[in-house]
Amino acid sequence: MDPTISRELSRLDPAVPFRATADHLHHTWARTFFSRPELYVRPQSIAEIQLLVTLARRCRRRLVTVGSGHSPSDLTCTSSWLVNLDDFNHLLHIDPESRSVTVEAGIRLSELGTKLEEQGLTLANLGSIDSQSIAGVIATGTHGSSMRHGLLSECIEALSLVLANGQLVRCSASNNPDLFRAALVSLGALGIVVEVTFKARPAFNIAWRQERYSLSRVLSEWSTGLWTSHEFVRVWWLPYEKGAIVWRADQTDQPLHAPPSNFYGEGVGYHIYHNLLALSSYFPRILPWVEWFVFGMQYGFRPGATVTEAVEPSRAGLLMNCLYSQFVNEWALPLNKGPEAILRLSAWLHGDLKTAGIPFSPKGLWVHCPIEVRVSDSSKNANPRPFLDPTCRDGPTLYLNATLYRPYLRDPPCRQRYYEAFEWLMRDMGARPHWAKNFNTLDATELHRLYKDDMDGWLRVRQEVDPEGMFLGEWHCRNLPLVAPADHNDWLPLAERESQRRKLDISGAGDGLEWIGDRRWQSESASGPFFANGQRTSELPSDPSAPSPPMTATSEESFDLLAKGEASILLQGA
Ligand SMILES: Cc1cc2nc3c(=O)[nH]c(=O)nc-3n(C[C@H](O)[C@H](O)[C@H](O)COP(=O)(O)OP(=O)(O)OC[C@H]3O[C@@H](n4cnc5c(N)ncnc54)[C@H](O)[C@@H]3O)c2cc1C
Ligand SMILES: O=C1O[C@H](CO)C(O)=C1O
């Protein structure tokens, strides 16, 4: 146990618990990345979160907040302190008239759904799953598929954050609007979001219908009702079959009825597809046949042959089974460019380089199915847009998501070349990547070019609220143009850089990588006092508005647990 932590904690309020464990192994849902934080902290109150931030600042540690870890990139990896708000997840207030709801930010969408349902309310829109935390969904610009909705965060009315100086701030369209726009897609880089206020919708059921289309029908109806005939529409493109599964849903008053049970799809089909995907890692050329067989068995072998329908509560019916571990590479582009994007990618996958216009060879490359095709439209939303909203400002947005499964957690052989070509096409079409996903070929300069003034606006707010980079890591340094201001010679002293990434040799890790940070505080503490911007930390002007917990002594006993590296909860003074 680093004595600095014991010392600094002993100066903070012993009545406020610091719930930290020392041997947590973090991994993303897809087990694409693992990391071993020095401390894993699960606060239960705002006072605990403020104490944690103050302690981290004094100990010169980076803080990463993780929700449910569903972002598949290294965004949530750290060797420093990982904060999780799963125990800070209560519903705080509902105004029945305005349907304005305030929750603690760690609540998962599934728990929130249950609690809202008891009050006759629900979320207006959902993505494919509801396992994420509400703060995580907001932070990366999570979306569903509907022309009548934008990002899931468009229902957000206000957010409260604990900033790097320990201060609790609230922001909304009218109060601190720039902070609000920055916090709506924060990438975890502004502070810890602690409370979320949003507008709920009266609970509703949806009647959904799913059927197989030919790709040519999808494209011919693209601008004549494919996306507008129903409130919710999503398309799974089967690239080798030149077909698609079209799923559409509308609010309904019809009585509930479950989808027909499907022995193949719910049980057997799941395992068959998994094993065929695993086999395809050795024999990739079977993938067109796998697509034909698996999707034929599930959705019928011919367009229109099988139609599946159901009526379900929206909070269940909008979700889908995402199957297995996966890489996801999703980009947002103007909806009217969709047919061109799909035809070019389709041509490339079928070896027609002239039509594709993509300067990479698809020879010997076979990919997984489906490619998700979804939409959103933020252009009519009255709320301020997040600075880092990837959707189109002036019209509807198409999302194309190139999913690659990782059967039994093993990386598929085609990933690098497929994603290189896919990302090249997306960039050629002026698309912007979904922040949470596995994009790889863009750098900070290009992302800046894609966001221009909005990126500058976000960077300015970020720099104001976290000048030392307490909430920044390698992912941010790689993807955001975090340029040191001219008057700073030692900028971002707390930002954590990656020092190594390596294969993890433990069972259950598959091809997942262990991400290791620079642990720069070790060399800093070894060499004595901490420096930031050329000043001793102890000489830094303290923030007068920060409600620093009072300095008091604490029980040294608690630290012994950490020193031994035990997975114990520290209840300081509790
Ligand atoms: C199976 C699956 C299905 C998915 N479906 C969709 C979909 O349909 N549509 C879509 O757009 N995306 C989808 N995603 C992506 C997912 O919605 C995002 O990755 C989302 O950010 C995950 O939320 P989380 O709670 O797991 O956050 P994490 O992945 O844990 O964190 C994401 C970001 O949020 C930050 N963060 C989390 N909590 C806080 C907080 N309290 N304060 C400040 N920052 C915080 C983290 O620091 C990090 O930067 C899917 C992902 C998976 C794995
Ligand atoms: O990231 C995502 O994963 C699923 C696809 O399996 C989905 O819809 C995302 O978005």
XYZ file of C-alpha atoms and ligand atoms in Angstrom:
637
model
C 0.000 0.000 0.000
C 1.402 3.342 -1.006
C 1.935 5.251 2.250
C 0.909 8.438 0.468
C -2.640 7.160 0.252
C -2.746 6.275 3.959
C -1.295 9.620 4.866
C -3.648 11.642 2.709
C -6.685 9.612 3.706
C -5.838 10.129 7.354
C -6.227 13.850 6.733
C -9.757 13.515 5.411
C -13.066 13.164 7.229
C -13.136 9.784 9.013
C -16.920 9.898 9.011
C -16.957 9.506 5.235
C -16.261 5.943 4.080
C -13.701 5.223 1.403
C -14.863 1.917 -0.038
C -11.905 0.591 -1.952
C -10.508 -2.810 -2.777
C -7.064 -3.558 -4.072
C -7.158 -6.636 -6.262
C -9.849 -5.949 -8.803
C -9.433 -7.261 -12.325
C -11.384 -5.009 -14.665
C -12.509 -6.145 -18.096
C -14.822 -4.911 -20.781
C -18.054 -6.817 -21.353
C -16.529 -8.320 -24.503
C -13.308 -9.175 -22.634
C -11.394 -7.311 -25.297
C -9.385 -5.433 -22.637
C -8.403 -6.111 -19.059
C -6.651 -3.918 -16.524
C -5.653 -4.080 -12.886
C -6.458 -0.812 -11.132
C -4.440 0.039 -8.055
C -7.777 0.639 -6.292
C -11.365 -0.164 -7.210
C -13.697 2.225 -5.428
C -17.460 1.877 -5.019
C -18.819 4.991 -3.359
C -22.377 5.188 -2.064
C -22.899 8.911 -1.608
C -21.867 12.245 -3.060
C -19.782 12.920 0.065
C -17.868 9.696 -0.639
C -17.354 10.672 -4.260
C -16.067 14.103 -3.208
C -13.705 12.531 -0.688
C -12.462 10.120 -3.338
C -11.769 12.925 -5.814
C -9.989 14.990 -3.183
C -7.901 11.988 -2.177
C -7.029 11.191 -5.783
C -5.972 14.792 -6.395
C -3.778 14.823 -3.327
C -2.283 11.430 -4.175
C -1.778 12.455 -7.824
C -3.873 9.615 -9.206
C -5.936 9.430 -12.356
C -9.600 8.507 -11.853
C -11.616 6.418 -14.302
C -15.336 5.945 -13.825
C -16.699 2.722 -15.228
C -20.365 1.900 -15.714
C -21.082 -1.647 -16.833
C -17.907 -1.799 -18.967
C -19.854 -2.289 -22.200
C -17.593 -0.004 -24.221
C -15.366 -2.473 -26.028
C -12.288 -0.222 -26.393
C -9.592 0.570 -23.812
C -11.599 3.673 -22.754
C -12.186 2.365 -19.219
C -8.793 0.735 -18.653
C -6.514 2.000 -15.925
C -3.725 0.990 -13.585
C -4.749 3.863 -11.336
C -8.096 4.130 -9.530
C -11.284 2.749 -11.050
C -14.555 4.120 -9.718
C -17.842 2.295 -10.109
C -21.234 3.703 -9.168
C -23.194 0.436 -9.067
C -23.921 1.181 -5.381
C -24.944 4.733 -6.204
C -28.038 3.843 -8.145
C -31.202 5.121 -6.520
C -34.205 6.734 -8.050
C -34.322 10.084 -6.282
C -37.328 11.965 -7.552
C -40.213 11.759 -9.993
C -42.396 14.684 -10.893
C -45.575 12.963 -12.081
C -46.831 15.993 -13.941
C -43.762 16.860 -15.978
C -42.470 13.226 -15.969
C -39.107 14.605 -14.977
C -37.084 11.920 -13.181
C -33.843 12.266 -11.209
C -31.622 9.261 -10.561
C -28.191 8.527 -9.172
C -25.876 8.083 -12.110
C -24.817 4.481 -11.501
C -28.261 3.050 -12.140
C -28.393 0.483 -14.930
C -31.029 0.985 -17.607
C -32.609 -2.368 -16.703
C -33.084 -1.392 -13.022
C -34.278 2.011 -14.100
C -36.794 0.379 -16.437
C -38.247 -1.666 -13.588
C -38.522 1.340 -11.294
C -40.064 3.544 -13.959
C -42.574 0.853 -14.872
C -43.883 0.875 -11.295
C -44.727 4.532 -11.893
C -46.273 3.967 -15.333
C -43.240 5.439 -17.073
C -40.411 4.314 -19.313
C -37.486 5.575 -21.373
C -38.535 7.004 -24.722
C -35.982 4.973 -26.673
C -33.432 2.205 -26.131
C -30.478 0.673 -27.934
C -29.949 -3.057 -28.336
C -29.449 -3.736 -24.629
C -30.307 -2.262 -21.243
C -27.332 -3.478 -19.204
C -25.486 -0.172 -19.337
C -25.434 2.489 -16.623
C -27.308 5.665 -17.457
C -24.092 7.690 -17.109
C -22.211 5.325 -19.432
C -24.921 5.524 -22.078
C -24.801 9.310 -22.015
C -20.999 9.534 -21.964
C -20.460 7.777 -25.315
C -23.498 8.926 -27.310
C -25.406 5.647 -27.255
C -28.297 5.503 -29.728
C -31.176 3.247 -30.736
C -32.755 3.086 -34.167
C -35.530 5.526 -34.836
C -36.073 8.505 -37.087
C -38.202 10.012 -34.327
C -35.346 10.038 -31.815
C -31.759 11.150 -31.610
C -29.173 9.897 -29.127
C -30.605 8.290 -26.002
C -29.320 11.350 -24.144
C -31.736 13.687 -25.908
C -34.161 13.210 -22.987
C -31.599 14.510 -20.477
C -32.675 17.714 -18.737
C -29.835 18.202 -16.243
C -26.674 16.560 -14.963
C -24.692 16.931 -11.748
C -20.976 16.242 -11.733
C -18.207 16.129 -9.177
C -15.267 17.891 -10.779
C -11.555 17.367 -10.248
C -11.460 20.010 -7.527
C -14.148 18.143 -5.577
C -16.838 20.644 -6.423
C -20.384 19.459 -7.147
C -21.879 21.313 -10.129
C -25.214 21.051 -11.867
C -25.722 21.894 -15.510
C -28.601 22.053 -17.955
C -29.624 23.906 -21.098
C -30.115 27.082 -19.083
C -27.586 26.634 -16.281
C -23.955 26.216 -17.312
C -24.986 25.302 -20.893
C -21.448 24.758 -22.186
C -20.687 22.322 -19.391
C -24.005 20.624 -20.185
C -23.097 20.276 -23.882
C -19.693 18.922 -22.943
C -21.052 16.522 -20.326
C -23.684 15.079 -22.650
C -20.926 13.187 -24.452
C -18.157 13.441 -21.851
C -16.136 10.293 -22.602
C -15.612 10.187 -18.841
C -13.129 13.029 -19.210
C -14.859 15.865 -17.369
C -15.513 14.531 -13.909
C -17.820 12.030 -12.245
C -21.445 12.376 -13.268
C -23.423 11.760 -10.096
C -27.024 12.617 -10.862
C -29.080 12.603 -14.014
C -32.451 14.279 -14.587
C -34.392 13.219 -17.651
C -37.835 13.331 -19.167
C -39.562 9.940 -19.101
C -42.349 8.801 -21.417
C -45.581 7.106 -20.344
C -45.019 3.350 -20.432
C -46.006 1.882 -23.784
C -46.152 -1.417 -25.598
C -44.819 -1.988 -29.074
C -46.122 -4.224 -31.806
C -43.112 -5.457 -33.759
C -42.722 -7.360 -36.964
C -39.614 -8.893 -38.462
C -39.112 -10.279 -41.933
C -36.507 -11.007 -44.519
C -35.996 -8.603 -47.431
C -33.714 -8.663 -50.429
C -31.036 -5.985 -50.305
C -32.425 -4.467 -53.489
C -35.817 -4.008 -51.779
C -34.138 -2.356 -48.782
C -32.384 0.062 -51.107
C -35.414 0.745 -53.276
C -37.524 1.603 -50.206
C -34.694 3.533 -48.546
C -36.228 6.947 -49.202
C -39.845 5.891 -49.533
C -40.800 4.613 -46.122
C -38.236 2.033 -45.040
C -37.165 4.225 -42.131
C -40.285 6.329 -41.644
C -43.149 3.840 -41.764
C -42.736 2.965 -38.083
C -41.318 4.695 -35.011
C -38.568 2.101 -34.541
C -36.836 0.380 -37.479
C -33.585 -1.556 -37.647
C -32.029 -3.552 -40.427
C -29.533 -6.384 -40.272
C -27.717 -6.615 -43.545
C -26.597 -10.103 -44.654
C -23.759 -9.172 -47.021
C -23.189 -12.506 -48.782
C -26.906 -13.270 -49.139
C -27.494 -9.730 -50.454
C -30.407 -9.744 -48.075
C -31.552 -8.195 -44.822
C -33.729 -8.756 -41.798
C -35.993 -5.756 -41.346
C -37.417 -5.178 -37.851
C -40.059 -2.507 -37.301
C -42.135 -1.468 -34.314
C -44.789 1.024 -33.344
C -46.525 1.945 -30.137
C -49.752 -0.039 -29.835
C -52.847 -0.641 -27.694
C -53.095 -4.269 -28.796
C -52.872 -6.903 -26.050
C -49.461 -8.324 -25.288
C -48.418 -11.461 -27.104
C -45.009 -13.060 -26.958
C -43.070 -13.923 -30.105
C -43.567 -17.549 -31.175
C -41.133 -19.773 -29.359
C -38.379 -20.930 -31.618
C -36.485 -23.991 -30.480
C -33.744 -23.439 -33.042
C -33.192 -19.721 -32.467
C -33.326 -19.617 -28.693
C -31.213 -22.617 -27.862
C -29.702 -24.760 -30.519
C -29.138 -21.966 -33.028
C -27.174 -19.922 -30.514
C -24.623 -22.697 -30.031
C -24.555 -23.739 -33.672
C -23.713 -20.214 -34.783
C -21.072 -19.876 -32.075
C -19.349 -23.076 -33.124
C -19.580 -22.278 -36.817
C -17.995 -18.899 -36.121
C -15.229 -20.665 -34.202
C -14.722 -23.058 -37.114
C -14.621 -20.145 -39.543
C -11.554 -18.756 -37.782
C -9.714 -21.751 -39.274
C -11.730 -21.940 -42.523
C -12.932 -18.383 -43.174
C -14.326 -19.220 -46.597
C -17.254 -21.059 -44.976
C -18.677 -17.743 -43.752
C -21.021 -17.124 -46.734
C -22.432 -20.595 -46.203
C -22.716 -19.984 -42.438
C -24.658 -16.805 -43.169
C -27.002 -18.643 -45.537
C -27.575 -21.508 -43.091
C -27.788 -19.708 -39.755
C -29.932 -16.806 -40.918
C -31.993 -19.050 -43.164
C -32.795 -21.380 -40.272
C -33.691 -18.458 -38.069
C -35.468 -16.048 -40.418
C -36.414 -18.154 -43.445
C -34.404 -18.833 -46.576
C -36.407 -16.585 -48.881
C -37.560 -12.986 -48.599
C -41.004 -12.781 -47.045
C -41.065 -16.510 -46.240
C -41.260 -16.099 -42.463
C -42.744 -13.155 -40.643
C -42.369 -12.964 -36.876
C -44.592 -10.677 -34.815
C -45.150 -9.858 -31.164
C -46.538 -7.236 -28.819
C -44.300 -6.491 -25.852
C -43.579 -3.700 -23.383
C -41.170 -1.335 -25.133
C -38.479 -1.881 -22.541
C -38.265 -5.564 -23.470
C -39.357 -5.492 -27.090
C -36.800 -2.908 -28.208
C -33.902 -5.056 -27.010
C -32.128 -7.817 -28.868
C -29.837 -10.697 -28.053
C -26.299 -9.557 -28.867
C -24.962 -13.105 -28.683
C -21.245 -13.354 -28.010
C -18.152 -11.294 -27.356
C -17.543 -9.007 -30.296
C -15.656 -6.148 -31.852
C -17.956 -3.396 -33.039
C -16.975 -0.643 -35.436
C -19.821 1.775 -35.974
C -19.953 5.060 -37.854
C -22.524 7.811 -38.332
C -23.126 9.322 -41.760
C -25.912 11.225 -43.517
C -28.829 8.873 -44.136
C -29.009 9.792 -47.816
C -25.493 8.430 -48.326
C -26.580 5.020 -47.058
C -27.289 3.308 -50.379
C -23.905 4.367 -51.774
C -22.079 3.222 -48.637
C -23.834 -0.136 -48.626
C -23.382 -0.737 -52.350
C -19.668 0.107 -52.170
C -19.055 -2.100 -49.150
C -21.109 -4.871 -50.723
C -19.103 -4.586 -53.953
C -15.851 -4.748 -51.985
C -16.917 -7.844 -50.068
C -17.853 -9.458 -53.396
C -14.502 -8.548 -54.965
C -15.724 -5.770 -57.296
C -13.023 -3.231 -56.545
C -14.017 -0.873 -59.329
C -17.503 -0.233 -57.905
C -16.189 -0.291 -54.347
C -13.486 2.313 -54.867
C -11.791 1.040 -51.712
C -8.011 0.739 -52.107
C -7.554 -2.512 -50.179
C -7.726 -6.067 -51.364
C -10.587 -8.241 -50.103
C -8.825 -11.363 -51.375
C -9.266 -14.247 -48.963
C -11.223 -12.060 -46.562
C -14.586 -13.222 -45.182
C -16.599 -11.372 -42.577
C -19.320 -11.963 -40.011
C -22.991 -11.194 -40.273
C -25.029 -9.114 -39.685
C -23.829 -5.610 -40.424
C -26.176 -3.458 -38.387
C -27.938 -0.627 -40.205
C -29.697 1.830 -37.934
C -30.890 5.427 -37.914
C -31.432 8.398 -35.650
C -32.414 11.994 -36.106
C -31.192 14.635 -33.667
C -31.830 17.499 -36.026
C -35.266 18.344 -34.594
C -34.266 18.011 -30.964
C -34.805 21.253 -29.069
C -32.143 20.438 -26.437
C -28.602 21.743 -26.902
C -26.509 19.274 -28.911
C -23.594 17.602 -27.190
C -20.351 19.118 -28.534
C -19.206 15.610 -29.462
C -22.479 14.362 -30.970
C -21.434 12.303 -34.020
C -24.868 12.479 -35.659
C -25.729 14.880 -38.474
C -26.723 18.370 -37.514
C -29.096 19.055 -40.389
C -30.885 15.804 -41.079
C -31.227 12.124 -40.296
C -28.234 9.933 -39.557
C -27.423 6.425 -40.647
C -25.335 4.200 -38.384
C -23.410 1.328 -39.986
C -22.005 -1.154 -37.495
C -19.506 -3.752 -38.724
C -19.711 -6.395 -36.012
C -17.093 -9.130 -35.755
C -17.701 -11.849 -33.216
C -14.956 -13.287 -31.055
C -16.053 -16.906 -30.795
C -14.909 -18.331 -27.481
C -13.137 -14.987 -26.944
C -10.744 -15.569 -29.857
C -10.135 -12.696 -32.269
C -11.271 -13.403 -35.838
C -8.505 -13.447 -38.479
C -10.066 -10.846 -40.797
C -10.331 -7.986 -38.337
C -7.430 -5.813 -39.329
C -8.023 -5.801 -43.076
C -11.817 -5.594 -42.820
C -11.760 -2.689 -40.414
C -9.027 -0.915 -42.373
C -11.181 -1.057 -45.494
C -14.442 -0.310 -43.668
C -12.957 2.688 -41.885
C -11.409 3.929 -45.130
C -14.862 3.856 -46.754
C -16.497 5.543 -43.786
C -13.919 8.315 -43.824
C -14.296 8.681 -47.572
C -18.023 9.210 -47.024
C -17.544 11.842 -44.330
C -18.719 9.596 -41.503
C -17.808 9.957 -37.824
C -17.151 7.039 -35.496
C -19.281 6.012 -32.529
C -17.093 6.992 -29.566
C -17.549 3.764 -27.612
C -16.512 1.374 -30.333
C -13.428 -0.202 -31.880
C -12.355 2.392 -34.436
C -8.662 2.370 -35.059
C -7.402 4.306 -38.066
C -8.320 7.841 -37.031
C -6.031 10.077 -35.056
C -6.680 13.158 -32.986
C -5.982 15.500 -35.892
C -8.551 13.861 -38.092
C -11.134 13.701 -35.336
C -10.554 17.394 -34.762
C -11.182 18.001 -38.461
C -14.467 16.082 -38.167
C -15.697 18.186 -35.234
C -13.898 21.513 -35.705
C -15.331 24.221 -33.413
C -17.386 21.718 -31.461
C -14.239 19.821 -30.544
C -12.601 23.106 -29.533
C -15.631 23.921 -27.390
C -15.464 20.552 -25.680
C -11.709 20.834 -25.115
C -12.063 24.301 -23.652
C -14.694 23.200 -21.130
C -12.730 20.056 -20.313
C -9.574 21.999 -19.680
C -11.414 24.427 -17.406
C -12.921 21.737 -15.221
C -9.967 19.346 -15.123
C -6.757 21.291 -15.782
C -4.464 18.556 -14.471
C -5.972 15.744 -16.539
C -7.275 13.709 -13.601
C -9.905 12.153 -15.875
C -7.699 11.539 -18.915
C -5.994 8.388 -20.146
C -4.268 7.041 -23.211
C -7.545 6.638 -25.102
C -8.192 10.369 -24.768
C -4.600 11.310 -25.588
C -4.776 9.165 -28.722
C -8.121 10.404 -29.994
C -8.448 13.998 -28.866
C -6.220 16.930 -29.795
C -5.189 17.657 -26.227
C -2.667 20.329 -27.002
C -0.758 21.814 -24.091
C -1.594 25.479 -23.589
C 1.423 27.664 -24.385
C 1.818 28.872 -20.818
C 2.091 25.389 -19.329
C 5.334 23.446 -19.383
C 4.099 20.407 -17.514
C 0.557 19.995 -18.686
C -1.712 17.114 -17.768
C 0.368 15.838 -14.892
C -2.323 13.366 -13.879
C -3.200 11.983 -17.330
C -2.335 8.309 -17.504
C -0.371 7.028 -20.495
C -0.240 3.436 -21.597
C 3.079 1.738 -20.906
C 2.290 -1.743 -22.171
C -0.425 -3.980 -23.544
C 0.049 -7.691 -23.499
C -1.732 -11.009 -23.812
C -3.239 -12.011 -20.512
C -2.287 -15.460 -19.409
C -5.295 -16.422 -17.312
C -8.186 -18.697 -18.111
C -11.241 -16.877 -19.357
C -9.238 -14.109 -21.016
C -9.110 -15.591 -24.509
C -7.297 -13.169 -26.797
C -8.117 -10.248 -24.500
C -5.313 -7.799 -23.848
C -4.093 -6.503 -20.534
C -3.711 -2.747 -20.570
C -1.013 -1.409 -18.261
C -0.688 2.270 -17.424
C 2.447 4.225 -16.624
C 1.874 4.421 -12.834
C 3.692 7.701 -12.983
C 2.866 8.470 -9.362
C 5.363 5.790 -8.332
C 8.331 7.703 -9.670
C 6.842 10.949 -8.438
C 6.377 9.693 -4.898
C 9.815 8.092 -4.933
C 11.352 11.404 -5.781
C 9.531 13.240 -3.037
C 6.945 15.963 -3.433
C 4.573 16.069 -6.358
C 4.914 18.692 -8.972
C 2.233 20.135 -11.171
C 2.778 23.019 -13.517
C 6.139 23.597 -11.910
C 4.754 24.082 -8.411
C 4.865 21.814 -5.429
C 1.425 20.373 -4.996
C 1.273 21.586 -1.470
C 1.855 25.093 -2.813
C -0.872 24.915 -5.422
C -3.653 27.364 -4.716
C -6.557 25.358 -3.383
C -9.886 25.877 -5.021
C -11.833 28.150 -2.683
C -15.187 26.802 -3.832
C -14.222 23.161 -3.427
C -15.980 21.590 -0.463
C -12.906 19.715 0.678
C -13.797 17.375 3.485
C -12.231 18.496 6.777
C -8.745 17.177 7.530
C -8.920 14.711 10.369
C -7.103 11.620 11.467
C -8.399 8.204 10.564
C -7.981 4.618 11.627
C -4.683 3.176 10.401
C -6.208 -0.247 10.854
C -8.168 0.075 7.661
C -5.033 0.560 5.617
C -3.489 -2.660 6.790
C -6.117 -4.476 4.717
C -5.100 -2.623 1.626
C -1.430 -3.035 2.394
C -1.931 -6.787 2.339
C -3.730 -6.452 -0.970
C -6.857 -8.075 0.372
C -10.122 -7.628 -1.446
C -11.643 -5.942 1.551
C -13.918 -3.020 1.834
C -12.549 -0.079 3.715
C -15.183 1.578 5.779
C -13.470 4.627 7.012
C -15.300 5.801 10.052
C -18.530 4.103 8.965
C -23.726 -5.902 -26.338
C -23.648 -4.414 -26.537
C -24.701 -3.741 -27.130
C -24.625 -2.370 -27.332
N -25.646 -1.741 -27.954
C -25.534 -0.445 -28.280
C -26.542 0.216 -29.022
O -27.558 -0.366 -29.357
N -26.336 1.506 -29.363
C -25.202 2.173 -29.020
O -25.064 3.331 -29.373
N -24.244 1.586 -28.283
C -24.397 0.299 -27.917
N -23.421 -0.302 -27.171
C -22.353 0.528 -26.616
C -22.707 0.967 -25.168
O -24.008 1.505 -25.105
C -21.715 2.040 -24.725
O -20.441 1.503 -24.762
C -22.023 2.590 -23.332
O -21.149 3.653 -23.095
C -21.820 1.527 -22.277
O -22.265 1.999 -21.032
P -21.520 1.503 -19.705
O -22.370 1.836 -18.537
O -21.099 0.119 -19.873
O -20.275 2.477 -19.728
P -18.719 2.085 -19.746
O -18.443 1.352 -20.990
O -18.354 1.475 -18.475
O -18.086 3.546 -19.832
C -18.273 4.315 -20.985
C -17.795 5.741 -20.733
O -18.658 6.349 -19.775
C -17.878 6.920 -18.737
N -18.665 6.901 -17.520
C -19.374 5.870 -17.013
N -19.977 6.261 -15.884
C -19.645 7.555 -15.678
C -19.953 8.528 -14.683
N -20.753 8.236 -13.647
N -19.423 9.746 -14.796
C -18.630 10.065 -15.830
N -18.297 9.196 -16.805
C -18.811 7.961 -16.725
C -16.641 6.044 -18.672
O -15.580 6.695 -18.014
C -16.387 5.818 -20.146
O -15.728 6.924 -20.687
C -23.473 -1.654 -26.932
C -22.411 -2.335 -26.338
C -22.509 -3.704 -26.150
C -21.354 -4.430 -25.534
O -22.187 -2.385 -29.800
C -23.151 -3.018 -30.157
O -23.290 -4.354 -30.099
C -24.586 -4.691 -30.586
C -24.478 -5.604 -31.762
O -24.245 -6.892 -31.345
C -25.157 -3.414 -30.947
O -26.358 -3.266 -31.421
C -24.301 -2.451 -30.704
O -24.490 -1.168 -30.916
